[in-house]
mmCIF file with all atom_site columns, C-alpha atoms in Angstrom:
data_model
loop_
_atom_site.group_PDB
_atom_site.id
_atom_site.type_symbol
_atom_site.label_atom_id
_atom_site.label_alt_id
_atom_site.label_comp_id
_atom_site.label_asym_id
_atom_site.label_entity_id
_atom_site.label_seq_id
_atom_site.pdbx_PDB_ins_code
_atom_site.Cartn_x
_atom_site.Cartn_y
_atom_site.Cartn_z
_atom_site.occupancy
_atom_site.B_iso_or_equiv
_atom_site.pdbx_formal_charge
_atom_site.auth_seq_id
_atom_site.auth_comp_id
_atom_site.auth_asym_id
_atom_site.auth_atom_id
_atom_site.pdbx_PDB_model_num
ATOM 1   C CA . MET A 1 1   ? -84.302  -21.431 31.855 1.00 0.00 ? 1   MET A CA 1
ATOM 2   C CA . GLY A 1 2   ? -87.096  -19.381 31.148 1.00 0.00 ? 2   GLY A CA 1
ATOM 3   C CA . ASP A 1 3   ? -87.713  -18.224 34.842 1.00 0.00 ? 3   ASP A CA 1
ATOM 4   C CA . TYR A 1 4   ? -84.314  -16.334 35.224 1.00 0.00 ? 4   TYR A CA 1
ATOM 5   C CA . LYS A 1 5   ? -85.541  -15.926 38.983 1.00 0.00 ? 5   LYS A CA 1
ATOM 6   C CA . GLU A 1 6   ? -81.823  -18.070 40.595 1.00 0.00 ? 6   GLU A CA 1
ATOM 7   C CA . GLN A 1 7   ? -79.814  -15.831 37.545 1.00 0.00 ? 7   GLN A CA 1
ATOM 8   C CA . PRO A 1 8   ? -78.285  -12.160 38.535 1.00 0.00 ? 8   PRO A CA 1
ATOM 9   C CA . LEU A 1 9   ? -78.946  -9.583  35.750 1.00 0.00 ? 9   LEU A CA 1
ATOM 10  C CA . ARG A 1 10  ? -75.237  -9.074  35.294 1.00 0.00 ? 10  ARG A CA 1
ATOM 11  C CA . VAL A 1 11  ? -75.350  -5.216  33.415 1.00 0.00 ? 11  VAL A CA 1
ATOM 12  C CA . GLY A 1 12  ? -71.774  -3.656  33.815 1.00 0.00 ? 12  GLY A CA 1
ATOM 13  C CA . ALA A 1 13  ? -70.450  -6.934  31.189 1.00 0.00 ? 13  ALA A CA 1
ATOM 14  C CA . ALA A 1 14  ? -72.620  -4.901  28.986 1.00 0.00 ? 14  ALA A CA 1
ATOM 15  C CA . VAL A 1 15  ? -71.905  -1.428  30.204 1.00 0.00 ? 15  VAL A CA 1
ATOM 16  C CA . ARG A 1 16  ? -68.083  -2.503  29.876 1.00 0.00 ? 16  ARG A CA 1
ATOM 17  C CA . ARG A 1 17  ? -68.857  -3.974  26.534 1.00 0.00 ? 17  ARG A CA 1
ATOM 18  C CA . ARG A 1 18  ? -70.465  -0.756  24.928 1.00 0.00 ? 18  ARG A CA 1
ATOM 19  C CA . ARG A 1 19  ? -67.839  1.203   26.458 1.00 0.00 ? 19  ARG A CA 1
ATOM 20  C CA . ARG A 1 20  ? -64.921  -0.754  24.506 1.00 0.00 ? 20  ARG A CA 1
ATOM 21  C CA . SER A 1 21  ? -67.184  -0.585  21.671 1.00 0.00 ? 21  SER A CA 1
ATOM 22  C CA . LEU A 1 22  ? -67.335  2.962   21.560 1.00 0.00 ? 22  LEU A CA 1
ATOM 23  C CA . GLU A 1 23  ? -63.462  3.175   22.184 1.00 0.00 ? 23  GLU A CA 1
ATOM 24  C CA . LEU A 1 24  ? -63.611  4.972   25.835 1.00 0.00 ? 24  LEU A CA 1
ATOM 25  C CA . THR A 1 25  ? -61.932  5.645   28.471 1.00 0.00 ? 25  THR A CA 1
ATOM 26  C CA . LEU A 1 26  ? -63.324  4.977   32.250 1.00 0.00 ? 26  LEU A CA 1
ATOM 27  C CA . ALA A 1 27  ? -62.666  8.311   32.964 1.00 0.00 ? 27  ALA A CA 1
ATOM 28  C CA . VAL A 1 28  ? -64.440  10.047  29.688 1.00 0.00 ? 28  VAL A CA 1
ATOM 29  C CA . VAL A 1 29  ? -67.600  7.846   30.419 1.00 0.00 ? 29  VAL A CA 1
ATOM 30  C CA . ALA A 1 30  ? -66.912  9.583   33.432 1.00 0.00 ? 30  ALA A CA 1
ATOM 31  C CA . GLU A 1 31  ? -66.692  12.965  32.470 1.00 0.00 ? 31  GLU A CA 1
ATOM 32  C CA . ARG A 1 32  ? -69.971  12.293  31.103 1.00 0.00 ? 32  ARG A CA 1
ATOM 33  C CA . SER A 1 33  ? -71.653  10.797  33.615 1.00 0.00 ? 33  SER A CA 1
ATOM 34  C CA . GLY A 1 34  ? -71.537  12.689  36.284 1.00 0.00 ? 34  GLY A CA 1
ATOM 35  C CA . LEU A 1 35  ? -69.975  9.370   38.022 1.00 0.00 ? 35  LEU A CA 1
ATOM 36  C CA . SER A 1 36  ? -66.343  8.078   39.667 1.00 0.00 ? 36  SER A CA 1
ATOM 37  C CA . VAL A 1 37  ? -64.324  6.145   37.708 1.00 0.00 ? 37  VAL A CA 1
ATOM 38  C CA . PRO A 1 38  ? -64.113  3.976   40.338 1.00 0.00 ? 38  PRO A CA 1
ATOM 39  C CA . PHE A 1 39  ? -67.861  3.928   40.588 1.00 0.00 ? 39  PHE A CA 1
ATOM 40  C CA . LEU A 1 40  ? -67.680  2.352   37.035 1.00 0.00 ? 40  LEU A CA 1
ATOM 41  C CA . SER A 1 41  ? -64.911  0.433   37.742 1.00 0.00 ? 41  SER A CA 1
ATOM 42  C CA . GLN A 1 42  ? -67.186  -2.404  39.971 1.00 0.00 ? 42  GLN A CA 1
ATOM 43  C CA . ILE A 1 43  ? -70.084  -1.829  38.359 1.00 0.00 ? 43  ILE A CA 1
ATOM 44  C CA . GLU A 1 44  ? -68.114  -3.363  35.135 1.00 0.00 ? 44  GLU A CA 1
ATOM 45  C CA . ASN A 1 45  ? -66.842  -5.643  37.375 1.00 0.00 ? 45  ASN A CA 1
ATOM 46  C CA . GLU A 1 46  ? -69.650  -6.692  39.096 1.00 0.00 ? 46  GLU A CA 1
ATOM 47  C CA . ARG A 1 47  ? -68.835  -5.250  42.747 1.00 0.00 ? 47  ARG A CA 1
ATOM 48  C CA . ALA A 1 48  ? -71.953  -2.744  42.406 1.00 0.00 ? 48  ALA A CA 1
ATOM 49  C CA . ARG A 1 49  ? -74.961  -2.959  40.958 1.00 0.00 ? 49  ARG A CA 1
ATOM 50  C CA . PRO A 1 50  ? -76.108  0.992   39.423 1.00 0.00 ? 50  PRO A CA 1
ATOM 51  C CA . SER A 1 51  ? -79.037  2.706   40.323 1.00 0.00 ? 51  SER A CA 1
ATOM 52  C CA . ARG A 1 52  ? -82.302  2.820   38.205 1.00 0.00 ? 52  ARG A CA 1
ATOM 53  C CA . SER A 1 53  ? -80.461  7.025   37.324 1.00 0.00 ? 53  SER A CA 1
ATOM 54  C CA . SER A 1 54  ? -77.024  5.980   37.409 1.00 0.00 ? 54  SER A CA 1
ATOM 55  C CA . LEU A 1 55  ? -77.501  3.465   34.575 1.00 0.00 ? 55  LEU A CA 1
ATOM 56  C CA . GLU A 1 56  ? -79.089  6.121   33.433 1.00 0.00 ? 56  GLU A CA 1
ATOM 57  C CA . LYS A 1 57  ? -76.205  8.093   33.747 1.00 0.00 ? 57  LYS A CA 1
ATOM 58  C CA . VAL A 1 58  ? -73.858  6.178   32.465 1.00 0.00 ? 58  VAL A CA 1
ATOM 59  C CA . ALA A 1 59  ? -76.307  5.319   28.898 1.00 0.00 ? 59  ALA A CA 1
ATOM 60  C CA . ASP A 1 60  ? -76.484  8.277   28.453 1.00 0.00 ? 60  ASP A CA 1
ATOM 61  C CA . ALA A 1 61  ? -73.136  8.531   28.320 1.00 0.00 ? 61  ALA A CA 1
ATOM 62  C CA . LEU A 1 62  ? -72.292  5.969   26.318 1.00 0.00 ? 62  LEU A CA 1
ATOM 63  C CA . ARG A 1 63  ? -74.848  7.303   23.604 1.00 0.00 ? 63  ARG A CA 1
ATOM 64  C CA . THR A 1 64  ? -77.486  4.324   24.596 1.00 0.00 ? 64  THR A CA 1
ATOM 65  C CA . THR A 1 65  ? -80.944  3.720   26.808 1.00 0.00 ? 65  THR A CA 1
ATOM 66  C CA . ALA A 1 66  ? -81.026  1.904   29.989 1.00 0.00 ? 66  ALA A CA 1
ATOM 67  C CA . VAL A 1 67  ? -83.156  -0.451  28.748 1.00 0.00 ? 67  VAL A CA 1
ATOM 68  C CA . GLU A 1 68  ? -79.944  -1.094  25.908 1.00 0.00 ? 68  GLU A CA 1
ATOM 69  C CA . LEU A 1 69  ? -77.828  -2.099  28.275 1.00 0.00 ? 69  LEU A CA 1
ATOM 70  C CA . LEU A 1 70  ? -80.416  -4.069  30.435 1.00 0.00 ? 70  LEU A CA 1
ATOM 71  C CA . ALA A 1 71  ? -81.610  -5.717  27.876 1.00 0.00 ? 71  ALA A CA 1
ATOM 72  C CA . ALA A 1 72  ? -77.558  -6.081  26.554 1.00 0.00 ? 72  ALA A CA 1
ATOM 73  C CA . ALA A 1 73  ? -76.537  -7.359  29.863 1.00 0.00 ? 73  ALA A CA 1
ATOM 74  C CA . ASP A 1 74  ? -79.287  -10.772 29.769 1.00 0.00 ? 74  ASP A CA 1
ATOM 75  C CA . PRO A 1 75  ? -78.688  -13.741 27.440 1.00 0.00 ? 75  PRO A CA 1
ATOM 76  C CA . ALA A 1 76  ? -82.332  -13.681 24.274 1.00 0.00 ? 76  ALA A CA 1
ATOM 77  C CA . CYS A 1 77  ? -84.376  -16.956 24.382 1.00 0.00 ? 77  CYS A CA 1
ATOM 78  C CA . SER A 1 78  ? -87.062  -17.953 22.568 1.00 0.00 ? 78  SER A CA 1
ATOM 79  C CA . VAL A 1 79  ? -90.087  -18.263 25.727 1.00 0.00 ? 79  VAL A CA 1
ATOM 80  C CA . ASP A 1 80  ? -89.220  -15.954 29.133 1.00 0.00 ? 80  ASP A CA 1
ATOM 81  C CA . VAL A 1 81  ? -91.704  -14.955 31.904 1.00 0.00 ? 81  VAL A CA 1
ATOM 82  C CA . VAL A 1 82  ? -90.599  -12.066 33.548 1.00 0.00 ? 82  VAL A CA 1
ATOM 83  C CA . ARG A 1 83  ? -93.190  -11.999 37.125 1.00 0.00 ? 83  ARG A CA 1
ATOM 84  C CA . ALA A 1 84  ? -94.760  -8.996  39.059 1.00 0.00 ? 84  ALA A CA 1
ATOM 85  C CA . GLU A 1 85  ? -94.134  -10.570 42.170 1.00 0.00 ? 85  GLU A CA 1
ATOM 86  C CA . GLY A 1 86  ? -92.662  -8.104  44.331 1.00 0.00 ? 86  GLY A CA 1
ATOM 87  C CA . ILE A 1 87  ? -94.100  -5.424  42.785 1.00 0.00 ? 87  ILE A CA 1
ATOM 88  C CA . GLU A 1 88  ? -95.312  -2.818  45.436 1.00 0.00 ? 88  GLU A CA 1
ATOM 89  C CA . ALA A 1 89  ? -96.950  0.457   44.995 1.00 0.00 ? 89  ALA A CA 1
ATOM 90  C CA . ALA A 1 90  ? -94.689  2.744   44.494 1.00 0.00 ? 90  ALA A CA 1
ATOM 91  C CA . LEU A 1 91  ? -93.052  5.568   46.705 1.00 0.00 ? 91  LEU A CA 1
ATOM 92  C CA . ALA A 1 92  ? -90.888  6.657   44.169 1.00 0.00 ? 92  ALA A CA 1
ATOM 93  C CA . PRO A 1 93  ? -90.664  6.355   40.231 1.00 0.00 ? 93  PRO A CA 1
ATOM 94  C CA . GLN A 1 94  ? -90.096  2.778   38.885 1.00 0.00 ? 94  GLN A CA 1
ATOM 95  C CA . VAL A 1 95  ? -89.525  1.405   35.517 1.00 0.00 ? 95  VAL A CA 1
ATOM 96  C CA . ARG A 1 96  ? -89.337  -2.113  35.184 1.00 0.00 ? 96  ARG A CA 1
ATOM 97  C CA . SER A 1 97  ? -88.070  -4.003  31.674 1.00 0.00 ? 97  SER A CA 1
ATOM 98  C CA . LEU A 1 98  ? -90.979  -7.114  30.670 1.00 0.00 ? 98  LEU A CA 1
ATOM 99  C CA . VAL A 1 99  ? -88.618  -8.005  28.170 1.00 0.00 ? 99  VAL A CA 1
ATOM 100 C CA . ARG A 1 100 ? -85.326  -9.146  28.578 1.00 0.00 ? 100 ARG A CA 1
ATOM 101 C CA . GLY A 1 101 ? -82.668  -9.976  26.888 1.00 0.00 ? 101 GLY A CA 1
ATOM 102 C CA . HIS A 1 102 ? -81.747  -8.894  22.949 1.00 0.00 ? 102 HIS A CA 1
ATOM 103 C CA . HIS A 1 103 ? -84.788  -9.390  20.666 1.00 0.00 ? 103 HIS A CA 1
ATOM 104 C CA . GLN A 1 104 ? -86.868  -6.634  18.231 1.00 0.00 ? 104 GLN A CA 1
ATOM 105 C CA . MET A 1 105 ? -89.200  -5.179  20.327 1.00 0.00 ? 105 MET A CA 1
ATOM 106 C CA . HIS A 1 106 ? -89.081  -3.446  24.231 1.00 0.00 ? 106 HIS A CA 1
ATOM 107 C CA . ALA A 1 107 ? -91.435  -3.409  26.611 1.00 0.00 ? 107 ALA A CA 1
ATOM 108 C CA . SER A 1 108 ? -91.172  -1.178  29.764 1.00 0.00 ? 108 SER A CA 1
ATOM 109 C CA . GLU A 1 109 ? -93.494  -0.335  32.088 1.00 0.00 ? 109 GLU A CA 1
ATOM 110 C CA . PHE A 1 110 ? -93.753  2.631   34.314 1.00 0.00 ? 110 PHE A CA 1
ATOM 111 C CA . THR A 1 111 ? -95.091  3.282   38.035 1.00 0.00 ? 111 THR A CA 1
ATOM 112 C CA . GLY A 1 112 ? -95.257  6.726   39.817 1.00 0.00 ? 112 GLY A CA 1
ATOM 113 C CA . ASP A 1 113 ? -94.915  9.840   38.489 1.00 0.00 ? 113 ASP A CA 1
ATOM 114 C CA . HIS A 1 114 ? -92.003  10.971  36.268 1.00 0.00 ? 114 HIS A CA 1
ATOM 115 C CA . ASP A 1 115 ? -89.299  13.325  35.044 1.00 0.00 ? 115 ASP A CA 1
ATOM 116 C CA . ALA A 1 116 ? -91.485  15.370  32.847 1.00 0.00 ? 116 ALA A CA 1
ATOM 117 C CA . GLY A 1 117 ? -87.876  17.666  31.446 1.00 0.00 ? 117 GLY A CA 1
ATOM 118 C CA . ARG A 1 118 ? -87.119  14.404  29.810 1.00 0.00 ? 118 ARG A CA 1
ATOM 119 C CA . GLU A 1 119 ? -87.209  14.372  26.900 1.00 0.00 ? 119 GLU A CA 1
ATOM 120 C CA . PHE A 1 120 ? -87.078  10.685  24.459 1.00 0.00 ? 120 PHE A CA 1
ATOM 121 C CA . GLN A 1 121 ? -86.568  9.903   20.649 1.00 0.00 ? 121 GLN A CA 1
ATOM 122 C CA . TYR A 1 122 ? -87.044  6.850   19.254 1.00 0.00 ? 122 TYR A CA 1
ATOM 123 C CA . ARG A 1 123 ? -86.157  5.432   15.539 1.00 0.00 ? 123 ARG A CA 1
ATOM 124 C CA . ASN A 1 124 ? -88.356  3.308   15.693 1.00 0.00 ? 124 ASN A CA 1
ATOM 125 C CA . ASP A 1 125 ? -91.800  3.657   15.898 1.00 0.00 ? 125 ASP A CA 1
ATOM 126 C CA . GLN A 1 126 ? -93.517  3.573   19.677 1.00 0.00 ? 126 GLN A CA 1
ATOM 127 C CA . LEU A 1 127 ? -96.639  3.157   21.243 1.00 0.00 ? 127 LEU A CA 1
ATOM 128 C CA . MET A 1 128 ? -97.766  3.735   25.045 1.00 0.00 ? 128 MET A CA 1
ATOM 129 C CA . TYR A 1 129 ? -100.897 2.264   27.240 1.00 0.00 ? 129 TYR A CA 1
ATOM 130 C CA . VAL A 1 130 ? -101.785 3.894   29.921 1.00 0.00 ? 130 VAL A CA 1
ATOM 131 C CA . ALA A 1 131 ? -102.652 0.654   31.830 1.00 0.00 ? 131 ALA A CA 1
ATOM 132 C CA . ASP A 1 132 ? -104.169 3.192   35.213 1.00 0.00 ? 132 ASP A CA 1
ATOM 133 C CA . GLY A 1 133 ? -103.998 7.063   35.787 1.00 0.00 ? 133 GLY A CA 1
ATOM 134 C CA . GLY A 1 134 ? -103.158 9.467   33.819 1.00 0.00 ? 134 GLY A CA 1
ATOM 135 C CA . VAL A 1 135 ? -100.566 11.626  31.669 1.00 0.00 ? 135 VAL A CA 1
ATOM 136 C CA . GLU A 1 136 ? -100.138 14.264  29.957 1.00 0.00 ? 136 GLU A CA 1
ATOM 137 C CA . ILE A 1 137 ? -97.139  13.508  26.520 1.00 0.00 ? 137 ILE A CA 1
ATOM 138 C CA . GLU A 1 138 ? -96.489  16.312  25.031 1.00 0.00 ? 138 GLU A CA 1
ATOM 139 C CA . ALA A 1 139 ? -95.061  15.027  21.236 1.00 0.00 ? 139 ALA A CA 1
ATOM 140 C CA . GLU A 1 140 ? -94.804  18.150  17.795 1.00 0.00 ? 140 GLU A CA 1
ATOM 141 C CA . GLY A 1 141 ? -96.221  21.246  19.302 1.00 0.00 ? 141 GLY A CA 1
ATOM 142 C CA . ARG A 1 142 ? -99.174  19.490  20.799 1.00 0.00 ? 142 ARG A CA 1
ATOM 143 C CA . ALA A 1 143 ? -100.406 18.106  24.315 1.00 0.00 ? 143 ALA A CA 1
ATOM 144 C CA . TYR A 1 144 ? -102.017 14.991  24.625 1.00 0.00 ? 144 TYR A CA 1
ATOM 145 C CA . ARG A 1 145 ? -104.028 13.828  27.657 1.00 0.00 ? 145 ARG A CA 1
ATOM 146 C CA . LEU A 1 146 ? -104.791 10.071  27.840 1.00 0.00 ? 146 LEU A CA 1
ATOM 147 C CA . GLY A 1 147 ? -106.367 7.927   30.771 1.00 0.00 ? 147 GLY A CA 1
ATOM 148 C CA . ARG A 1 148 ? -106.412 4.900   31.638 1.00 0.00 ? 148 ARG A CA 1
ATOM 149 C CA . GLY A 1 149 ? -107.038 2.097   28.987 1.00 0.00 ? 149 GLY A CA 1
ATOM 150 C CA . ASP A 1 150 ? -105.668 5.284   26.167 1.00 0.00 ? 150 ASP A CA 1
ATOM 151 C CA . THR A 1 151 ? -102.753 4.643   24.238 1.00 0.00 ? 151 THR A CA 1
ATOM 152 C CA . LEU A 1 152 ? -100.531 6.624   21.875 1.00 0.00 ? 152 LEU A CA 1
ATOM 153 C CA . TYR A 1 153 ? -99.001  5.348   18.930 1.00 0.00 ? 153 TYR A CA 1
ATOM 154 C CA . LEU A 1 154 ? -95.902  7.792   17.773 1.00 0.00 ? 154 LEU A CA 1
ATOM 155 C CA . THR A 1 155 ? -94.168  7.258   14.904 1.00 0.00 ? 155 THR A CA 1
ATOM 156 C CA . GLY A 1 156 ? -89.824  7.321   14.719 1.00 0.00 ? 156 GLY A CA 1
ATOM 157 C CA . GLY A 1 157 ? -88.551  9.990   15.141 1.00 0.00 ? 157 GLY A CA 1
ATOM 158 C CA . VAL A 1 158 ? -90.940  11.898  17.338 1.00 0.00 ? 158 VAL A CA 1
ATOM 159 C CA . ARG A 1 159 ? -89.592  13.750  20.018 1.00 0.00 ? 159 ARG A CA 1
ATOM 160 C CA . HIS A 1 160 ? -91.925  13.670  23.272 1.00 0.00 ? 160 HIS A CA 1
ATOM 161 C CA . ARG A 1 161 ? -92.049  14.036  26.487 1.00 0.00 ? 161 ARG A CA 1
ATOM 162 C CA . TRP A 1 162 ? -94.626  13.005  28.995 1.00 0.00 ? 162 TRP A CA 1
ATOM 163 C CA . ARG A 1 163 ? -95.435  12.985  33.346 1.00 0.00 ? 163 ARG A CA 1
ATOM 164 C CA . ALA A 1 164 ? -98.049  11.489  35.429 1.00 0.00 ? 164 ALA A CA 1
ATOM 165 C CA . THR A 1 165 ? -101.548 13.668  36.226 1.00 0.00 ? 165 THR A CA 1
ATOM 166 C CA . VAL A 1 166 ? -103.137 10.569  38.479 1.00 0.00 ? 166 VAL A CA 1
ATOM 167 C CA . ALA A 1 167 ? -100.902 9.609   41.058 1.00 0.00 ? 167 ALA A CA 1
ATOM 168 C CA . ASP A 1 168 ? -99.998  5.814   40.902 1.00 0.00 ? 168 ASP A CA 1
ATOM 169 C CA . THR A 1 169 ? -100.647 6.296   37.524 1.00 0.00 ? 169 THR A CA 1
ATOM 170 C CA . ARG A 1 170 ? -98.692  2.652   35.492 1.00 0.00 ? 170 ARG A CA 1
ATOM 171 C CA . VAL A 1 171 ? -97.339  3.643   31.439 1.00 0.00 ? 171 VAL A CA 1
ATOM 172 C CA . VAL A 1 172 ? -96.716  0.330   29.080 1.00 0.00 ? 172 VAL A CA 1
ATOM 173 C CA . VAL A 1 173 ? -93.919  1.107   26.885 1.00 0.00 ? 173 VAL A CA 1
ATOM 174 C CA . VAL A 1 174 ? -93.757  -1.348  23.528 1.00 0.00 ? 174 VAL A CA 1
ATOM 175 C CA . ALA A 1 175 ? -91.144  0.110   21.211 1.00 0.00 ? 175 ALA A CA 1
ATOM 176 C CA . VAL A 1 176 ? -89.042  -1.692  18.364 1.00 0.00 ? 176 VAL A CA 1
ATOM 177 C CA . ALA A 1 177 ? -85.679  -2.576  20.420 1.00 0.00 ? 177 ALA A CA 1
ATOM 178 C CA . GLU A 1 178 ? -83.149  -1.980  17.126 1.00 0.00 ? 178 GLU A CA 1
ATOM 179 C CA . HIS A 1 179 ? -81.835  1.244   17.871 1.00 0.00 ? 179 HIS A CA 1
ATOM 180 C CA . ILE A 1 180 ? -83.175  2.569   20.732 1.00 0.00 ? 180 ILE A CA 1
ATOM 181 C CA . GLU A 1 181 ? -82.015  6.092   21.609 1.00 0.00 ? 181 GLU A CA 1
ATOM 182 C CA . ALA A 1 182 ? -83.129  8.775   23.738 1.00 0.00 ? 182 ALA A CA 1
ATOM 183 C CA . VAL A 1 183 ? -82.571  12.701  24.097 1.00 0.00 ? 183 VAL A CA 1
ATOM 184 C CA . HIS A 1 184 ? -82.265  14.434  27.758 1.00 0.00 ? 184 HIS A CA 1
ATOM 185 C CA . ASP A 1 185 ? -83.441  17.876  29.163 1.00 0.00 ? 185 ASP A CA 1
ATOM 186 C CA . ARG A 1 186 ? -83.798  19.384  26.297 1.00 0.00 ? 186 ARG A CA 1
ATOM 187 C CA . PRO A 1 187 ? -85.511  22.911  27.274 1.00 0.00 ? 187 PRO A CA 1
ATOM 188 C CA . ARG A 1 188 ? -88.847  23.126  26.765 1.00 0.00 ? 188 ARG A CA 1
ATOM 189 C CA . GLN A 1 189 ? -90.148  25.770  24.217 1.00 0.00 ? 189 GLN A CA 1
#
């Protein structure tokens, strides 16, 4: 029950539930996301698995995050193990959810470079831990450089963006999952 290895991730149902709760049509989500209606329909019907980039576009169109959609895709359980097997050296940026299901806390591991133009804002507090490498984080008009083992705590509502400054950087982000919002592509000032 807790390993989930044999249970495939079913993000399509979570996308459909969110779209319907917002009373949006597939055409509106397609227009907002830049993805086609047929592709969105395939995602909702579990006939296509979106890439991380496509899932982020869908999440943006639905005014949520990919993390929240993935969390809603798996049922909550009281004990769950997320295995590290299959993780390889990151040739491209990767995001791995460290907590599955719908819980009060969410944790993700970011490996590799990160889109420095992407800005985040969480209603609730967030902790960033640099497991390997280094990052530069912009928050409240200041830049913070963090190295291996460093942490940064952000109070809810603080807009921020970050980027890896060292190859093969791994950052663990822990946040309260309820009401997480991401703000994307804000221009730098």
